């Protein structure tokens, strides 16, 4: 019998009425002959509330107890959905991460799934039972402690379960009807994509699109899990397919640019007049890496030769995640003498805007067109990075909407009215 994973996000299970609606979607697939594993999130807002309670209880909290608390949201919804399915006459049971078991690393709060043994789930399928699995949680085998997978981690649970049980596909039900060319709240002319490649989706998720957790796309790509993003608010009797995330070869009509992502989660740091000699980059970025601070865009400019025998200096500008900004500034300030720079400057009112498309591999000048279009709108670019299938620009936050809309039109992504 073919198998299917259906994942439902927080808004889709926000109350009992919505959980009944979810159960109607599940019933449709059971009646179509699938063996179904459902992965559920916590009710919307629940995880935030639980995180808040942890923070109120303890300033520097034990991450193992954080996991014990925040994983409970998913425990509730898995039990509730199993009850509602049973009441509809569909055999079902709930599974906590440790019961499956979903084994993870011990990085509490952002653990990685290491393995999922499908044996117990298989035994349930053999009995004709729907498996309702609590997303977002697992267990570290050596310590036996409960872990969670990082915010948005139920997506990752779902794709990993799909890979483990050999599901034909993984349907991620959410409150939007698919993956869009950009955020429709910013660009009303954004279009829903029918298909998007794993690689593009991975870039979109990494560069700010909030539809899927990055790790879920990595797993889908690695195990070639055909993954759909679709709406749980469609009529359960007549749902639309949503957006398919699949291999590039399956996509016939390929655009040069597939989507525009943006992230306001950025901060810029500039070190002025750093000695321009071998080892400076290591002196700056080594200590940041040691503190687990990820650096993204880096620009180094030669800022001049004094002409009177003093050595050359350079300006070094780079970006870090906004959440790491204070830590990075404090660390670099402490290392001022060691790194030997003259001044440090920082900015948090910045946004990173990225254009993504596998078509960039075979087309030249794609980014150059964007630089021209942004210049014409008077948008100043603070930093640029490019790679094979994307480029990103860092600009002032105030220009977010203007820049996203400009690029969206430039690459022909606007919906035709
Ligand atoms: N409930 C968890 C969160 O809000 C996991 C998820 O919904 O994917 O991050
Ligand atoms: Mg989510």
Coordinates of C-alpha atoms and ligand atoms in Angstrom, one line a residue:
X1 CA 0.0 0.0 0.0
X2 CA 1.3 3.5 -0.8
X3 CA 2.1 5.7 2.1
X4 CA 1.7 9.4 2.7
X5 CA 2.8 11.9 5.3
X6 CA 0.5 14.8 6.0
X7 CA 1.8 17.7 8.1
X8 CA -0.4 20.3 9.7
X9 CA 0.9 23.6 11.1
X10 CA -0.2 25.6 14.1
X11 CA -3.0 27.6 12.5
X12 CA -4.4 24.4 11.0
X13 CA -4.8 22.8 14.4
X14 CA -5.6 26.1 16.3
X15 CA -8.8 24.7 17.9
X16 CA -11.0 21.6 18.0
X17 CA -13.1 22.7 15.0
X18 CA -9.9 23.1 12.9
X19 CA -8.7 19.7 14.2
X20 CA -11.9 18.2 12.9
X21 CA -11.2 19.8 9.5
X22 CA -7.7 18.3 9.6
X23 CA -9.3 14.9 10.3
X24 CA -11.5 15.3 7.2
X25 CA -8.4 15.8 5.1
X26 CA -6.9 12.7 6.7
X27 CA -10.1 10.7 6.1
X28 CA -10.0 11.6 2.4
X29 CA -6.5 10.1 2.0
X30 CA -7.3 7.0 4.1
X31 CA -10.4 6.4 1.9
X32 CA -8.1 6.8 -1.2
X33 CA -6.2 3.8 0.1
X34 CA -3.1 5.4 1.7
X35 CA -1.4 4.4 4.9
X36 CA -1.1 7.7 6.5
X37 CA 1.3 9.3 9.0
X38 CA 0.2 12.7 10.2
X39 CA 2.7 15.1 11.8
X40 CA 1.3 17.9 13.8
X41 CA 2.5 21.2 15.2
X42 CA 1.4 22.8 18.5
X43 CA -1.8 25.0 18.3
X44 CA -0.9 28.4 17.0
X45 CA 0.7 30.7 19.6
X46 CA 1.2 27.7 22.0
X47 CA 5.0 27.3 21.5
X48 CA 5.5 31.1 22.0
X49 CA 3.6 30.9 25.2
X50 CA 5.6 27.9 26.5
X51 CA 8.9 29.6 25.5
X52 CA 7.7 32.7 27.5
X53 CA 7.0 30.6 30.6
X54 CA 10.5 29.1 30.4
X55 CA 12.0 32.5 30.2
X56 CA 9.9 33.8 33.1
X57 CA 11.0 30.8 35.2
X58 CA 14.7 31.0 34.8
X59 CA 17.1 33.6 33.4
X60 CA 19.8 31.2 32.1
X61 CA 17.6 28.2 31.7
X62 CA 18.7 24.5 31.4
X63 CA 18.1 23.7 27.7
X64 CA 17.0 20.2 28.5
X65 CA 14.1 21.5 30.6
X66 CA 13.3 24.1 27.9
X67 CA 12.8 21.1 25.6
X68 CA 10.7 19.3 28.1
X69 CA 8.4 22.3 28.4
X70 CA 8.1 23.4 24.7
X71 CA 7.7 19.9 23.3
X72 CA 4.4 19.6 25.2
X73 CA 2.4 21.7 22.7
X74 CA 2.8 19.0 20.0
X75 CA 1.9 16.3 22.6
X76 CA -1.5 17.9 23.1
X77 CA -2.4 18.2 19.4
X78 CA -1.3 14.7 18.5
X79 CA -3.5 13.2 21.2
X80 CA -6.5 15.5 20.2
X81 CA -6.2 14.6 16.5
X82 CA -6.1 10.9 17.4
X83 CA -9.2 11.3 19.5
X84 CA -11.1 13.1 16.7
X85 CA -10.1 10.5 14.1
X86 CA -11.2 7.7 16.4
X87 CA -14.5 9.4 16.9
X88 CA -15.0 9.5 13.1
X89 CA -14.4 5.7 13.1
X90 CA -10.8 5.9 11.8
X91 CA -8.4 3.8 13.8
X92 CA -5.6 6.2 15.0
X93 CA -3.0 6.6 17.8
X94 CA -0.7 9.3 18.9
X95 CA 3.1 9.0 18.9
X96 CA 5.5 11.1 20.8
X97 CA 9.0 11.6 19.3
X98 CA 10.6 9.2 21.8
X99 CA 8.0 6.5 21.2
X100 CA 8.6 6.2 17.5
X101 CA 11.6 6.7 18.2
X102 CA 12.9 9.8 16.4
X103 CA 16.5 9.9 17.6
X104 CA 18.4 13.2 17.5
X105 CA 21.7 14.9 18.5
X106 CA 21.9 16.4 22.0
X107 CA 21.9 20.0 20.7
X108 CA 18.9 20.9 22.9
X109 CA 16.6 23.5 21.4
X110 CA 17.9 22.9 17.9
X111 CA 18.6 19.2 17.7
X112 CA 19.2 17.4 14.4
X113 CA 17.4 14.2 13.5
X114 CA 19.9 11.3 13.3
X115 CA 17.6 8.4 12.6
X116 CA 14.0 7.3 12.6
X117 CA 13.3 3.6 13.0
X118 CA 10.1 2.8 11.1
X119 CA 9.5 -0.6 12.7
X120 CA 6.8 0.5 15.2
X121 CA 5.1 2.8 12.8
X122 CA 5.0 -0.1 10.3
X123 CA 3.4 -2.4 12.9
X124 CA 0.7 0.3 13.4
X125 CA 0.1 0.6 9.6
X126 CA -0.3 -3.2 9.4
X127 CA -3.1 -2.9 12.0
X128 CA -4.8 -0.3 9.8
X129 CA -4.0 2.6 12.2
X130 CA -3.3 6.2 11.2
X131 CA -0.1 7.3 13.0
X132 CA -0.4 10.8 14.5
X133 CA 3.1 12.0 15.3
X134 CA 4.0 14.9 17.5
X135 CA 6.3 17.1 15.3
X136 CA 9.2 19.2 16.5
X137 CA 10.4 16.6 19.1
X138 CA 12.8 13.7 19.4
X139 CA 15.0 12.0 21.9
X140 CA 18.8 11.8 22.4
X141 CA 19.6 8.1 22.7
X142 CA 22.5 8.2 25.1
X143 CA 20.9 10.5 27.7
X144 CA 17.3 9.4 27.0
X145 CA 16.3 13.0 27.2
X146 CA 13.6 14.7 25.1
X147 CA 14.9 17.2 22.5
X148 CA 13.3 19.7 20.1
X149 CA 14.3 20.6 16.6
X150 CA 14.3 24.4 16.6
X151 CA 11.4 26.7 15.7
X152 CA 9.5 25.5 12.7
X153 CA 10.9 22.0 13.3
X154 CA 7.7 20.1 12.6
X155 CA 8.3 20.5 8.9
X156 CA 11.6 18.7 9.4
X157 CA 9.8 15.9 11.4
X158 CA 7.4 15.4 8.6
X159 CA 9.9 15.2 5.8
X160 CA 12.2 12.9 7.9
X161 CA 9.3 10.6 8.7
X162 CA 8.4 10.5 4.9
X163 CA 11.9 9.5 4.1
X164 CA 11.9 6.8 6.9
X165 CA 8.7 5.2 5.9
X166 CA 9.2 5.5 2.2
X167 CA 6.2 7.7 1.6
X168 CA 5.1 8.5 -1.9
X169 CA 5.0 12.2 -1.0
X170 CA 4.9 14.6 2.0
X171 CA 2.1 17.1 2.1
X172 CA 2.8 20.1 4.2
X173 CA -0.6 21.8 5.0
X174 CA -0.4 25.4 6.1
X175 CA -2.4 28.6 6.0
X176 CA -1.2 29.6 2.5
X177 CA -2.0 27.7 -0.7
X178 CA 1.6 27.2 -1.8
X179 CA 5.0 28.8 -2.3
X180 CA 4.9 32.2 -3.8
X181 CA 7.4 34.2 -6.0
X182 CA 7.7 36.4 -2.9
X183 CA 5.7 37.4 0.2
X184 CA 2.3 38.3 -1.1
X185 CA 1.8 40.7 1.8
X186 CA 4.7 42.8 0.4
X187 CA 4.0 42.3 -3.3
X188 CA 0.3 41.8 -4.0
X189 CA 1.2 40.7 -7.5
X190 CA 3.2 37.7 -6.2
X191 CA 2.3 34.5 -8.0
X192 CA 1.9 31.0 -6.6
X193 CA 4.5 28.6 -8.1
X194 CA 3.3 25.2 -9.4
X195 CA 6.7 23.7 -8.9
X196 CA 10.0 24.8 -7.4
X197 CA 13.2 22.9 -7.3
X198 CA 14.8 21.6 -4.1
X199 CA 17.8 23.8 -4.6
X200 CA 15.8 27.0 -5.1
X201 CA 13.5 26.2 -2.2
X202 CA 16.6 25.6 0.0
X203 CA 17.9 29.1 -1.0
X204 CA 14.5 30.7 -0.5
X205 CA 14.1 29.2 3.0
X206 CA 17.7 30.1 4.0
X207 CA 17.3 33.7 2.7
X208 CA 14.2 34.6 4.5
X209 CA 11.1 32.8 3.1
X210 CA 9.3 31.5 6.2
X211 CA 7.3 28.8 4.5
X212 CA 9.5 25.8 5.5
X213 CA 12.2 25.2 8.0
X214 CA 15.5 25.1 6.1
X215 CA 16.5 21.7 7.5
X216 CA 13.3 20.1 6.1
X217 CA 14.2 21.2 2.6
X218 CA 17.7 19.8 3.1
X219 CA 16.3 16.4 4.0
X220 CA 13.7 16.5 1.2
X221 CA 16.5 17.2 -1.3
X222 CA 18.8 14.5 0.1
X223 CA 16.2 11.8 0.1
X224 CA 14.3 13.1 -2.9
X225 CA 11.0 13.4 -1.0
X226 CA 8.4 14.9 -3.3
X227 CA 7.0 17.6 -1.0
X228 CA 3.9 19.7 -1.5
X229 CA 3.1 22.9 0.3
X230 CA -0.7 23.3 0.3
X231 CA -3.6 24.9 2.2
X232 CA -5.5 23.1 5.0
X233 CA -8.3 25.7 4.5
X234 CA -9.3 24.1 1.1
X235 CA -12.5 22.1 1.0
X236 CA -11.4 18.6 2.2
X237 CA -13.5 17.2 -0.5
X238 CA -11.9 19.2 -3.3
X239 CA -8.4 20.4 -2.4
X240 CA -5.9 22.1 -4.7
X241 CA -2.5 20.5 -5.1
X242 CA -0.4 23.5 -3.9
X243 CA 3.3 23.9 -4.8
X244 CA 5.4 20.8 -5.5
X245 CA 9.0 20.9 -4.4
X246 CA 10.9 18.5 -6.6
X247 CA 13.9 17.8 -8.8
X248 CA 14.9 20.4 -11.3
X249 CA 14.5 18.0 -14.2
X250 CA 10.7 17.9 -13.5
X251 CA 10.3 21.6 -14.1
X252 CA 9.8 22.2 -17.8
X253 CA 9.3 26.0 -18.0
X254 CA 12.2 27.4 -16.1
X255 CA 12.4 31.1 -15.4
X256 CA 15.8 32.8 -15.0
X257 CA 14.6 34.1 -11.6
X258 CA 12.1 32.0 -9.6
X259 CA 11.7 34.0 -6.5
X260 CA 12.7 37.1 -4.4
X261 CA 13.3 36.5 -0.7
X262 CA 14.1 39.0 2.0
X263 CA 15.4 38.9 5.5
X264 CA 15.2 41.7 8.1
X265 CA 17.1 39.5 10.4
X266 CA 20.4 41.1 9.4
X267 CA 23.0 43.5 11.0
X268 CA 26.0 45.1 9.4
X269 CA 29.4 45.6 11.1
X270 CA 32.3 47.6 9.7
X271 CA 35.8 47.7 11.0
X272 CA 37.6 50.8 9.8
X273 CA 41.3 50.9 9.0
X274 CA 42.4 47.4 9.8
X275 CA 46.0 46.6 9.0
X276 CA 46.1 45.1 5.5
X277 CA 48.3 42.1 6.1
X278 CA 48.1 38.3 6.0
X279 CA 46.0 36.9 8.9
X280 CA 43.6 39.8 9.6
X281 CA 40.6 38.0 8.2
X282 CA 41.4 35.1 10.4
X283 CA 41.9 37.4 13.4
X284 CA 38.4 38.8 12.9
X285 CA 36.4 35.8 11.7
X286 CA 38.1 33.1 13.8
X287 CA 36.9 34.4 17.1
X288 CA 33.4 35.0 15.7
X289 CA 33.2 31.5 14.5
X290 CA 34.4 30.2 17.9
X291 CA 31.4 31.9 19.4
X292 CA 29.1 30.3 16.9
X293 CA 28.4 33.7 15.2
X294 CA 27.6 33.1 11.5
X295 CA 29.0 35.7 9.1
X296 CA 27.3 36.0 5.8
X297 CA 28.3 38.8 3.4
X298 CA 31.9 40.0 3.6
X299 CA 33.4 43.0 1.7
X300 CA 37.0 44.1 2.1
X301 CA 38.0 47.5 0.7
X302 CA 41.6 48.8 0.5
X303 CA 41.2 52.2 2.2
X304 CA 44.6 53.5 1.4
X305 CA 48.3 53.9 1.7
X306 CA 49.5 56.8 3.8
X307 CA 52.5 57.3 1.5
X308 CA 54.8 58.1 4.4
X309 CA 55.9 54.6 5.3
X310 CA 52.9 53.6 7.3
X311 CA 51.3 50.3 6.3
X312 CA 48.2 50.0 4.2
X313 CA 44.9 49.6 5.9
X314 CA 41.6 48.1 4.8
X315 CA 37.9 48.5 5.7
X316 CA 36.2 45.2 6.5
X317 CA 32.4 45.1 6.3
X318 CA 30.3 42.0 7.0
X319 CA 26.9 40.9 8.1
X320 CA 25.7 38.7 11.0
X321 CA 22.2 37.7 12.1
X322 CA 20.4 40.4 14.1
X323 CA 20.2 38.1 17.1
X324 CA 24.0 37.8 17.2
X325 CA 24.7 41.5 16.7
X326 CA 25.2 42.6 20.3
X327 CA 27.4 39.6 21.0
X328 CA 29.5 40.2 17.9
X329 CA 30.0 43.9 18.7
X330 CA 31.0 43.2 22.2
X331 CA 33.5 40.5 21.1
X332 CA 35.1 42.7 18.4
X333 CA 35.3 45.6 20.8
X334 CA 37.2 43.5 23.3
X335 CA 39.6 42.4 20.5
X336 CA 40.3 45.9 19.3
X337 CA 44.0 45.9 20.1
X338 CA 44.5 42.3 19.0
X339 CA 42.8 42.8 15.6
X340 CA 44.3 46.4 15.3
X341 CA 41.5 48.4 13.8
X342 CA 40.8 52.1 14.3
X343 CA 37.0 52.2 14.6
X344 CA 34.0 49.9 14.7
X345 CA 30.5 50.8 13.2
X346 CA 27.3 48.8 13.2
X347 CA 23.8 49.1 11.7
X348 CA 20.7 47.0 12.3
X349 CA 18.3 49.0 10.1
X350 CA 19.3 46.8 7.1
X351 CA 17.6 44.2 5.0
X352 CA 19.0 41.5 2.7
X353 CA 17.1 41.0 -0.5
X354 CA 17.9 38.0 -2.7
X355 CA 16.9 36.8 -6.1
X356 CA 17.0 33.0 -6.6
X357 CA 16.8 30.9 -9.7
X358 CA 18.6 27.9 -11.2
X359 CA 18.4 29.8 -14.6
X360 CA 21.2 32.0 -13.3
X361 CA 23.6 29.2 -14.0
X362 CA 23.1 29.7 -17.7
X363 CA 22.4 33.4 -18.0
X364 CA 24.9 36.2 -17.7
X365 CA 24.2 39.7 -16.3
X366 CA 21.2 38.8 -14.2
X367 CA 22.5 40.6 -11.1
X368 CA 23.7 43.6 -13.1
X369 CA 20.2 44.3 -14.3
X370 CA 19.1 44.4 -10.6
X371 CA 21.8 46.8 -9.7
X372 CA 20.8 49.2 -12.5
X373 CA 17.1 49.0 -11.6
X374 CA 17.8 49.6 -7.9
X375 CA 20.0 52.6 -8.8
X376 CA 17.3 54.1 -10.9
X377 CA 15.0 53.9 -7.9
X378 CA 17.6 55.6 -5.7
X379 CA 18.2 52.6 -3.6
X380 CA 21.8 52.4 -2.3
X381 CA 23.5 49.0 -2.1
X382 CA 25.6 48.5 1.0
X383 CA 26.9 45.0 0.2
X384 CA 26.5 42.3 -2.4
X385 CA 27.1 38.6 -2.5
X386 CA 26.5 36.1 -5.4
X387 CA 26.6 32.4 -5.8
X388 CA 25.6 30.0 -8.6
X389 CA 21.9 30.3 -8.3
X390 CA 21.3 33.5 -6.3
X391 CA 22.5 37.0 -5.5
X392 CA 21.8 39.1 -2.5
X393 CA 22.0 42.8 -1.8
X394 CA 22.1 44.5 1.6
X395 CA 20.1 47.8 1.6
X396 CA 18.4 50.2 4.1
X397 CA 15.3 48.6 5.7
X398 CA 13.1 51.5 4.7
X399 CA 13.5 50.5 1.1
X400 CA 12.4 46.9 1.5
X401 CA 9.1 47.1 -0.2
X402 CA 10.3 49.3 -3.1
X403 CA 13.3 47.0 -3.7
X404 CA 11.4 43.7 -3.6
X405 CA 8.7 45.1 -5.9
X406 CA 11.2 46.5 -8.3
X407 CA 13.1 43.1 -8.6
X408 CA 9.8 41.2 -8.8
X409 CA 8.7 43.2 -11.8
X410 CA 12.1 43.3 -13.4
X411 CA 12.3 39.5 -13.6
X412 CA 8.8 39.1 -15.0
X413 CA 7.4 37.6 -11.9
X414 CA 4.3 39.8 -11.5
X415 CA 1.0 38.1 -11.8
X416 CA -0.9 39.0 -15.0
X417 CA -4.2 40.5 -13.9
Ligands
LIG1 N1 5.5 24.4 17.3 C1 6.9 24.6 16.9 C2 7.2 26.0 16.6 O1 6.3 26.8 16.7 C3 7.3 23.7 15.8 C4 6.5 23.9 14.5 O2 5.3 24.5 14.6 O3 6.9 23.6 13.5 O4 8.3 26.4 16.3
LIG2 MG1 6.0 26.3 10.3

